[in-house]
Amino acid sequence: GCGSGGGSGGQANGLELGAGGVEFSASQLGGGELASADLAGRDTVLWFWAPWCTTCRAESDDVVAAAAALDGQVEVVGVASRGGVAEMEGFVADTGTDGLTHVADESGSIWSDFGVVTQPAYAFVDDDGSVEVVVGALGEAALTERMTDLAAS
């Protein structure tokens, strides 16, 4: 099911992005590929969503607003799973999140690499490669605050 609530804390669960840690490559919705190596050295938020998840849909405006607030400082990448590409593209069109990069994690392997089992969830990836995973909706203010902290560290 969908996770809701205030994004209960975060686990800095020893995850790292890059060599020796989590590495991935996936097709972007709308064409092209995105690899974890493309994110190296950049503050990035991975937003894990499913096309049928009502909480994800409701959270999309908050994600877009937070991404706009930190444009140029923090990259936001949607990681869609638990649905087909057509449903994922429909979600992006319906929610107006087409300004963000989204990848189709059809196999769910990126989700499992980050230990994500419910959505929405976020992985805050610092430019040093360290990862903090937070499960549940955060809302615009908390998401913007976490992204501001990420950019500052």
PDB file of C-alpha atoms in Angstrom, residues 15-140:
ATOM      1  CA  LEU A  15      23.994   2.995   1.585  1.00  0.00           C
ATOM      2  CA  GLU A  16      26.269   4.697  -0.872  1.00  0.00           C
ATOM      3  CA  LEU A  17      25.730   5.582  -4.489  1.00  0.00           C
ATOM      4  CA  GLY A  18      28.505   4.702  -6.903  1.00  0.00           C
ATOM      5  CA  ALA A  19      31.380   2.242  -7.079  1.00  0.00           C
ATOM      6  CA  GLY A  20      31.076  -0.372  -4.366  1.00  0.00           C
ATOM      7  CA  GLY A  21      27.577   0.799  -3.554  1.00  0.00           C
ATOM      8  CA  VAL A  22      24.290   1.155  -5.412  1.00  0.00           C
ATOM      9  CA  GLU A  23      24.695   1.442  -9.160  1.00  0.00           C
ATOM     10  CA  PHE A  24      21.887   1.469 -11.705  1.00  0.00           C
ATOM     11  CA  SER A  25      20.938   2.324 -15.241  1.00  0.00           C
ATOM     12  CA  ALA A  26      17.337   2.743 -16.369  1.00  0.00           C
ATOM     13  CA  SER A  27      15.266   4.096 -19.219  1.00  0.00           C
ATOM     14  CA  GLN A  28      13.954   7.614 -18.752  1.00  0.00           C
ATOM     15  CA  LEU A  29      10.289   8.249 -19.402  1.00  0.00           C
ATOM     16  CA  GLY A  30      10.234  10.230 -22.620  1.00  0.00           C
ATOM     17  CA  GLY A  31      13.431   8.636 -23.896  1.00  0.00           C
ATOM     18  CA  GLY A  32      17.085   8.286 -23.039  1.00  0.00           C
ATOM     19  CA  GLU A  33      18.864   6.510 -20.237  1.00  0.00           C
ATOM     20  CA  LEU A  34      19.895   7.613 -16.781  1.00  0.00           C
ATOM     21  CA  ALA A  35      22.717   5.904 -14.934  1.00  0.00           C
ATOM     22  CA  SER A  36      23.729   6.358 -11.312  1.00  0.00           C
ATOM     23  CA  ALA A  37      27.116   7.531 -12.605  1.00  0.00           C
ATOM     24  CA  ASP A  38      25.320  10.576 -14.099  1.00  0.00           C
ATOM     25  CA  LEU A  39      24.434  11.619 -10.538  1.00  0.00           C
ATOM     26  CA  ALA A  40      27.954  11.279  -9.121  1.00  0.00           C
ATOM     27  CA  GLY A  41      29.080  14.364  -7.227  1.00  0.00           C
ATOM     28  CA  ARG A  42      25.604  15.909  -7.321  1.00  0.00           C
ATOM     29  CA  ASP A  43      23.073  16.413  -4.544  1.00  0.00           C
ATOM     30  CA  THR A  44      20.097  14.360  -5.699  1.00  0.00           C
ATOM     31  CA  VAL A  45      16.708  13.305  -4.386  1.00  0.00           C
ATOM     32  CA  LEU A  46      15.238  10.091  -5.738  1.00  0.00           C
ATOM     33  CA  TRP A  47      11.451  10.136  -5.409  1.00  0.00           C
ATOM     34  CA  PHE A  48      10.026   6.602  -5.462  1.00  0.00           C
ATOM     35  CA  TRP A  49       6.438   6.541  -6.754  1.00  0.00           C
ATOM     36  CA  ALA A  50       3.897   4.191  -8.288  1.00  0.00           C
ATOM     37  CA  PRO A  51       1.400   5.317 -10.944  1.00  0.00           C
ATOM     38  CA  TRP A  52      -1.662   4.098  -9.004  1.00  0.00           C
ATOM     39  CA  CYS A  53      -0.570   5.489  -5.626  1.00  0.00           C
ATOM     40  CA  THR A  54      -2.963   8.243  -4.521  1.00  0.00           C
ATOM     41  CA  THR A  55      -0.515   9.534  -1.893  1.00  0.00           C
ATOM     42  CA  CYS A  56       2.198   9.872  -4.562  1.00  0.00           C
ATOM     43  CA  ARG A  57      -0.257  11.709  -6.797  1.00  0.00           C
ATOM     44  CA  ALA A  58      -1.201  14.085  -3.956  1.00  0.00           C
ATOM     45  CA  GLU A  59       2.489  14.640  -3.106  1.00  0.00           C
ATOM     46  CA  SER A  60       3.475  15.487  -6.683  1.00  0.00           C
ATOM     47  CA  ASP A  61       2.746  19.239  -6.357  1.00  0.00           C
ATOM     48  CA  ASP A  62       4.959  19.364  -3.256  1.00  0.00           C
ATOM     49  CA  VAL A  63       7.782  17.586  -5.086  1.00  0.00           C
ATOM     50  CA  VAL A  64       7.544  19.980  -8.051  1.00  0.00           C
ATOM     51  CA  ALA A  65       7.537  23.014  -5.715  1.00  0.00           C
ATOM     52  CA  ALA A  66      10.540  21.758  -3.730  1.00  0.00           C
ATOM     53  CA  ALA A  67      12.415  20.955  -6.946  1.00  0.00           C
ATOM     54  CA  ALA A  68      11.724  24.478  -8.239  1.00  0.00           C
ATOM     55  CA  ALA A  69      12.872  26.029  -4.946  1.00  0.00           C
ATOM     56  CA  LEU A  70      16.247  24.262  -5.192  1.00  0.00           C
ATOM     57  CA  ASP A  71      16.598  24.278  -8.978  1.00  0.00           C
ATOM     58  CA  GLY A  72      20.260  24.148  -9.931  1.00  0.00           C
ATOM     59  CA  GLN A  73      21.278  22.980  -6.453  1.00  0.00           C
ATOM     60  CA  VAL A  74      19.507  19.650  -5.999  1.00  0.00           C
ATOM     61  CA  GLU A  75      18.469  17.288  -8.783  1.00  0.00           C
ATOM     62  CA  VAL A  76      15.119  15.509  -8.350  1.00  0.00           C
ATOM     63  CA  VAL A  77      14.632  12.196 -10.145  1.00  0.00           C
ATOM     64  CA  GLY A  78      11.407  10.211 -10.038  1.00  0.00           C
ATOM     65  CA  VAL A  79      11.861   6.438  -9.824  1.00  0.00           C
ATOM     66  CA  ALA A  80       8.621   4.849 -10.959  1.00  0.00           C
ATOM     67  CA  SER A  81       7.770   1.194 -10.433  1.00  0.00           C
ATOM     68  CA  ARG A  82       4.843  -1.157  -9.859  1.00  0.00           C
ATOM     69  CA  GLY A  83       3.202  -0.357 -13.175  1.00  0.00           C
ATOM     70  CA  GLY A  84       3.735  -0.285 -16.898  1.00  0.00           C
ATOM     71  CA  VAL A  85       5.417   2.525 -18.813  1.00  0.00           C
ATOM     72  CA  ALA A  86       2.075   3.723 -20.237  1.00  0.00           C
ATOM     73  CA  GLU A  87       0.646   4.113 -16.712  1.00  0.00           C
ATOM     74  CA  MET A  88       3.837   5.860 -15.589  1.00  0.00           C
ATOM     75  CA  GLU A  89       3.637   8.303 -18.496  1.00  0.00           C
ATOM     76  CA  GLY A  90      -0.032   8.909 -17.642  1.00  0.00           C
ATOM     77  CA  PHE A  91       0.898   9.743 -14.042  1.00  0.00           C
ATOM     78  CA  VAL A  92       3.534  12.245 -15.194  1.00  0.00           C
ATOM     79  CA  ALA A  93       1.080  13.890 -17.612  1.00  0.00           C
ATOM     80  CA  ASP A  94      -1.739  13.980 -15.034  1.00  0.00           C
ATOM     81  CA  THR A  95       0.417  15.383 -12.226  1.00  0.00           C
ATOM     82  CA  GLY A  96       2.374  17.974 -14.220  1.00  0.00           C
ATOM     83  CA  THR A  97       5.668  16.457 -13.101  1.00  0.00           C
ATOM     84  CA  ASP A  98       7.029  16.380 -16.653  1.00  0.00           C
ATOM     85  CA  GLY A  99       9.607  19.036 -15.743  1.00  0.00           C
ATOM     86  CA  LEU A 100      11.393  16.399 -13.644  1.00  0.00           C
ATOM     87  CA  THR A 101      13.456  13.477 -14.870  1.00  0.00           C
ATOM     88  CA  HIS A 102      11.751  10.136 -14.276  1.00  0.00           C
ATOM     89  CA  VAL A 103      13.080   6.635 -14.804  1.00  0.00           C
ATOM     90  CA  ALA A 104      11.035   3.482 -15.292  1.00  0.00           C
ATOM     91  CA  ASP A 105      12.153   0.855 -12.772  1.00  0.00           C
ATOM     92  CA  GLU A 106       9.915  -1.841 -14.246  1.00  0.00           C
ATOM     93  CA  SER A 107      11.758  -4.707 -12.553  1.00  0.00           C
ATOM     94  CA  GLY A 108      11.797  -2.943  -9.180  1.00  0.00           C
ATOM     95  CA  SER A 109      15.552  -3.473  -8.888  1.00  0.00           C
ATOM     96  CA  ILE A 110      16.371   0.174  -8.090  1.00  0.00           C
ATOM     97  CA  TRP A 111      13.681   0.168  -5.392  1.00  0.00           C
ATOM     98  CA  SER A 112      15.111  -2.991  -3.835  1.00  0.00           C
ATOM     99  CA  ASP A 113      18.707  -1.689  -4.062  1.00  0.00           C
ATOM    100  CA  PHE A 114      17.627   1.279  -1.932  1.00  0.00           C
ATOM    101  CA  GLY A 115      15.538  -0.906   0.403  1.00  0.00           C
ATOM    102  CA  VAL A 116      12.290   0.779  -0.639  1.00  0.00           C
ATOM    103  CA  VAL A 117       9.230  -1.432  -0.154  1.00  0.00           C
ATOM    104  CA  THR A 118       6.464   1.148   0.063  1.00  0.00           C
ATOM    105  CA  GLN A 119       5.776   4.445  -1.628  1.00  0.00           C
ATOM    106  CA  PRO A 120       6.150   7.315  -1.639  1.00  0.00           C
ATOM    107  CA  ALA A 121       9.711   7.210  -0.408  1.00  0.00           C
ATOM    108  CA  TYR A 122      12.745   9.384  -0.924  1.00  0.00           C
ATOM    109  CA  ALA A 123      16.470   8.742  -1.107  1.00  0.00           C
ATOM    110  CA  PHE A 124      18.500  11.843  -0.307  1.00  0.00           C
ATOM    111  CA  VAL A 125      21.850  11.346  -2.027  1.00  0.00           C
ATOM    112  CA  ASP A 126      24.599  13.702  -0.901  1.00  0.00           C
ATOM    113  CA  ASP A 127      27.288  14.773  -3.355  1.00  0.00           C
ATOM    114  CA  ASP A 128      29.706  12.498  -1.475  1.00  0.00           C
ATOM    115  CA  GLY A 129      27.520   9.512  -2.392  1.00  0.00           C
ATOM    116  CA  SER A 130      26.011   8.894   1.059  1.00  0.00           C
ATOM    117  CA  VAL A 131      22.312   8.035   1.046  1.00  0.00           C
ATOM    118  CA  GLU A 132      19.470   8.592   3.507  1.00  0.00           C
ATOM    119  CA  VAL A 133      16.155   6.869   2.767  1.00  0.00           C
ATOM    120  CA  VAL A 134      12.916   8.334   4.136  1.00  0.00           C
ATOM    121  CA  VAL A 135       9.608   6.511   3.718  1.00  0.00           C
ATOM    122  CA  GLY A 136       6.277   8.304   3.526  1.00  0.00           C
ATOM    123  CA  ALA A 137       4.936  11.615   2.302  1.00  0.00           C
ATOM    124  CA  LEU A 138       6.903  14.618   3.574  1.00  0.00           C
ATOM    125  CA  GLY A 139       4.980  17.634   2.307  1.00  0.00           C
ATOM    126  CA  GLU A 140       6.488  20.670   0.635  1.00  0.00           C
TER     127      GLU A 140
END
